[in-house]
CSV table of N, CA and C in Angstrom, one decimal:
chain,number,residue,atom,x,y,z
A,28,MET,N,8.3,49.6,47.0
A,28,MET,CA,6.9,49.8,47.0
A,28,MET,C,6.5,49.2,48.6
A,29,THR,N,5.8,49.8,49.1
A,29,THR,CA,5.3,50.0,50.5
A,29,THR,C,3.9,49.9,50.3
A,30,HIS,N,3.3,49.0,51.8
A,30,HIS,CA,1.9,49.1,52.1
A,30,HIS,C,1.4,50.5,52.5
A,31,ILE,N,0.0,51.1,52.0
A,31,ILE,CA,-0.1,52.3,52.2
A,31,ILE,C,-0.7,52.3,53.5
A,32,GLU,N,-0.7,52.0,54.4
A,32,GLU,CA,-0.5,52.0,56.0
A,32,GLU,C,0.6,52.5,56.4
A,33,ASN,N,2.1,52.3,55.5
A,33,ASN,CA,3.1,52.5,56.4
A,33,ASN,C,3.5,54.0,55.7
A,34,ILE,N,2.5,54.7,54.5
A,34,ILE,CA,3.1,55.8,54.5
A,34,ILE,C,3.3,56.8,55.8
A,35,PRO,N,2.4,57.3,56.4
A,35,PRO,CA,2.2,57.9,57.6
A,35,PRO,C,3.9,57.9,58.1
A,36,HIS,N,4.2,57.1,58.4
A,36,HIS,CA,5.3,57.0,58.9
A,36,HIS,C,6.7,57.4,57.7
A,37,ILE,N,6.9,57.2,57.5
A,37,ILE,CA,7.7,57.0,56.1
A,37,ILE,C,7.9,58.7,55.9
A,38,LEU,N,6.4,59.7,55.8
A,38,LEU,CA,6.8,60.7,55.4
A,38,LEU,C,7.5,61.3,57.3
A,39,GLN,N,6.7,61.1,58.1
A,39,GLN,CA,7.4,61.9,59.0
A,39,GLN,C,8.9,61.4,59.2
A,40,ASN,N,9.3,59.6,59.1
A,40,ASN,CA,10.4,59.3,60.1
A,40,ASN,C,11.3,59.3,58.2
A,41,GLY,N,11.2,59.3,57.3
A,41,GLY,CA,11.8,58.9,56.0
A,41,GLY,C,11.7,57.7,56.5
A,42,ILE,N,12.7,57.0,55.5
A,42,ILE,CA,12.6,55.4,55.3
A,42,ILE,C,13.5,54.6,56.5
A,43,THR,N,12.9,53.9,57.0
A,43,THR,CA,13.8,53.3,57.8
A,43,THR,C,14.7,52.2,58.0
A,44,HIS,N,15.3,51.6,59.1
A,44,HIS,CA,15.6,50.4,59.2
A,44,HIS,C,15.3,49.6,60.0
A,45,ARG,N,14.7,48.2,60.0
A,45,ARG,CA,14.1,48.0,60.8
A,45,ARG,C,14.4,47.3,62.1
A,46,THR,N,16.1,47.8,62.8
A,46,THR,CA,16.3,47.4,63.5
A,46,THR,C,16.8,49.2,64.0
A,47,SER,N,16.4,49.9,63.5
A,47,SER,CA,16.5,51.6,63.7
A,47,SER,C,15.5,51.8,64.7
A,48,ALA,N,16.3,52.8,65.9
A,48,ALA,CA,15.0,53.5,66.8
A,48,ALA,C,14.1,54.2,66.6
A,49,ASN,N,14.2,54.6,65.1
A,49,ASN,CA,13.1,55.1,64.7
A,49,ASN,C,12.0,54.2,63.2
A,50,ALA,N,12.4,52.9,63.5
A,50,ALA,CA,11.6,51.5,63.3
A,50,ALA,C,10.0,51.9,63.5
A,51,ASN,N,9.4,51.7,62.5
A,51,ASN,CA,7.9,51.8,62.3
A,51,ASN,C,7.3,49.9,63.2
A,52,SER,N,6.8,49.9,64.6
A,52,SER,CA,6.7,49.4,64.9
A,52,SER,C,5.3,48.9,64.5
A,53,ASP,N,4.8,49.3,63.4
A,53,ASP,CA,3.3,49.3,63.2
A,53,ASP,C,3.5,48.8,61.8
A,54,PHE,N,4.5,48.6,61.3
A,54,PHE,CA,4.9,48.2,59.7
A,54,PHE,C,3.8,47.3,59.3
A,55,VAL,N,3.4,46.9,58.1
A,55,VAL,CA,2.9,46.2,57.0
A,55,VAL,C,3.9,45.6,56.0
A,56,ALA,N,3.9,44.8,55.9
A,56,ALA,CA,5.0,44.3,55.1
A,56,ALA,C,3.8,43.6,53.7
A,57,ILE,N,4.6,43.9,53.1
A,57,ILE,CA,3.4,43.2,51.6
A,57,ILE,C,4.4,42.3,50.9
A,58,GLY,N,5.4,41.4,51.3
A,58,GLY,CA,5.8,40.3,50.2
A,58,GLY,C,5.6,39.1,51.4
A,59,GLY,N,6.0,38.0,50.8
A,59,GLY,CA,5.8,36.6,51.2
A,59,GLY,C,6.3,36.5,52.8
A,60,SER,N,6.2,36.0,53.5
A,60,SER,CA,7.1,35.9,54.7
A,60,SER,C,8.6,34.8,54.4
A,61,SER,N,8.3,33.8,53.4
A,61,SER,CA,9.5,33.2,52.8
A,61,SER,C,10.4,34.0,52.4
A,62,LEU,N,9.9,34.6,51.7
A,62,LEU,CA,10.5,35.6,50.6
A,62,LEU,C,11.3,37.1,51.2
A,63,ILE,N,10.9,37.2,52.4
A,63,ILE,CA,11.1,38.5,53.2
A,63,ILE,C,12.2,37.8,54.2
A,64,SER,N,12.2,36.3,54.6
A,64,SER,CA,13.3,35.5,54.8
A,64,SER,C,14.6,35.6,54.8
A,65,THR,N,14.0,34.9,53.5
A,65,THR,CA,15.5,35.3,52.2
A,65,THR,C,16.5,36.2,52.4
A,66,ARG,N,15.5,37.3,51.6
A,66,ARG,CA,16.4,38.4,51.9
A,66,ARG,C,17.1,39.0,52.9
A,67,SER,N,16.4,38.4,54.1
A,67,SER,CA,17.3,39.2,55.7
A,67,SER,C,18.3,38.3,55.8
A,68,ASN,N,18.3,37.0,55.2
A,68,ASN,CA,19.7,36.1,55.5
A,68,ASN,C,20.7,36.0,54.1
A,69,PHE,N,20.4,36.8,53.4
A,69,PHE,CA,21.2,36.9,52.2
A,69,PHE,C,22.2,37.4,52.3
A,70,LEU,N,23.8,37.4,52.1
A,70,LEU,CA,24.8,38.5,52.2
A,70,LEU,C,25.4,38.8,51.0
A,71,LEU,N,25.2,40.0,51.2
A,71,LEU,CA,26.0,40.3,49.7
A,71,LEU,C,27.3,40.5,49.5
A,72,ASN,N,27.9,40.3,48.6
A,72,ASN,CA,29.7,40.8,48.5
A,72,ASN,C,29.7,42.5,48.2
A,73,ASN,N,30.5,43.0,49.1
A,73,ASN,CA,30.3,44.4,49.0
A,73,ASN,C,32.1,44.9,48.7
A,74,GLY,N,32.1,43.7,48.3
A,74,GLY,CA,34.1,43.6,48.0
A,74,GLY,C,35.3,44.0,49.0
A,75,ARG,N,34.4,44.3,50.2
A,75,ARG,CA,35.6,44.8,51.3
A,75,ARG,C,36.2,43.5,51.8
A,76,TYR,N,35.4,42.3,51.2
A,76,TYR,CA,36.3,41.2,52.5
A,76,TYR,C,36.4,39.9,51.2
């Protein structure tokens, strides 16, 4: 799910990570800032460590 204003960038560049060289500098977030912050700092065990 994304904000409708992000669609043109996604259609042109695909889904990009926020640290990517192709990241959308005009990205419009739709989640609450506290939720986004929690997700940014959550470490998920991938079984390699």
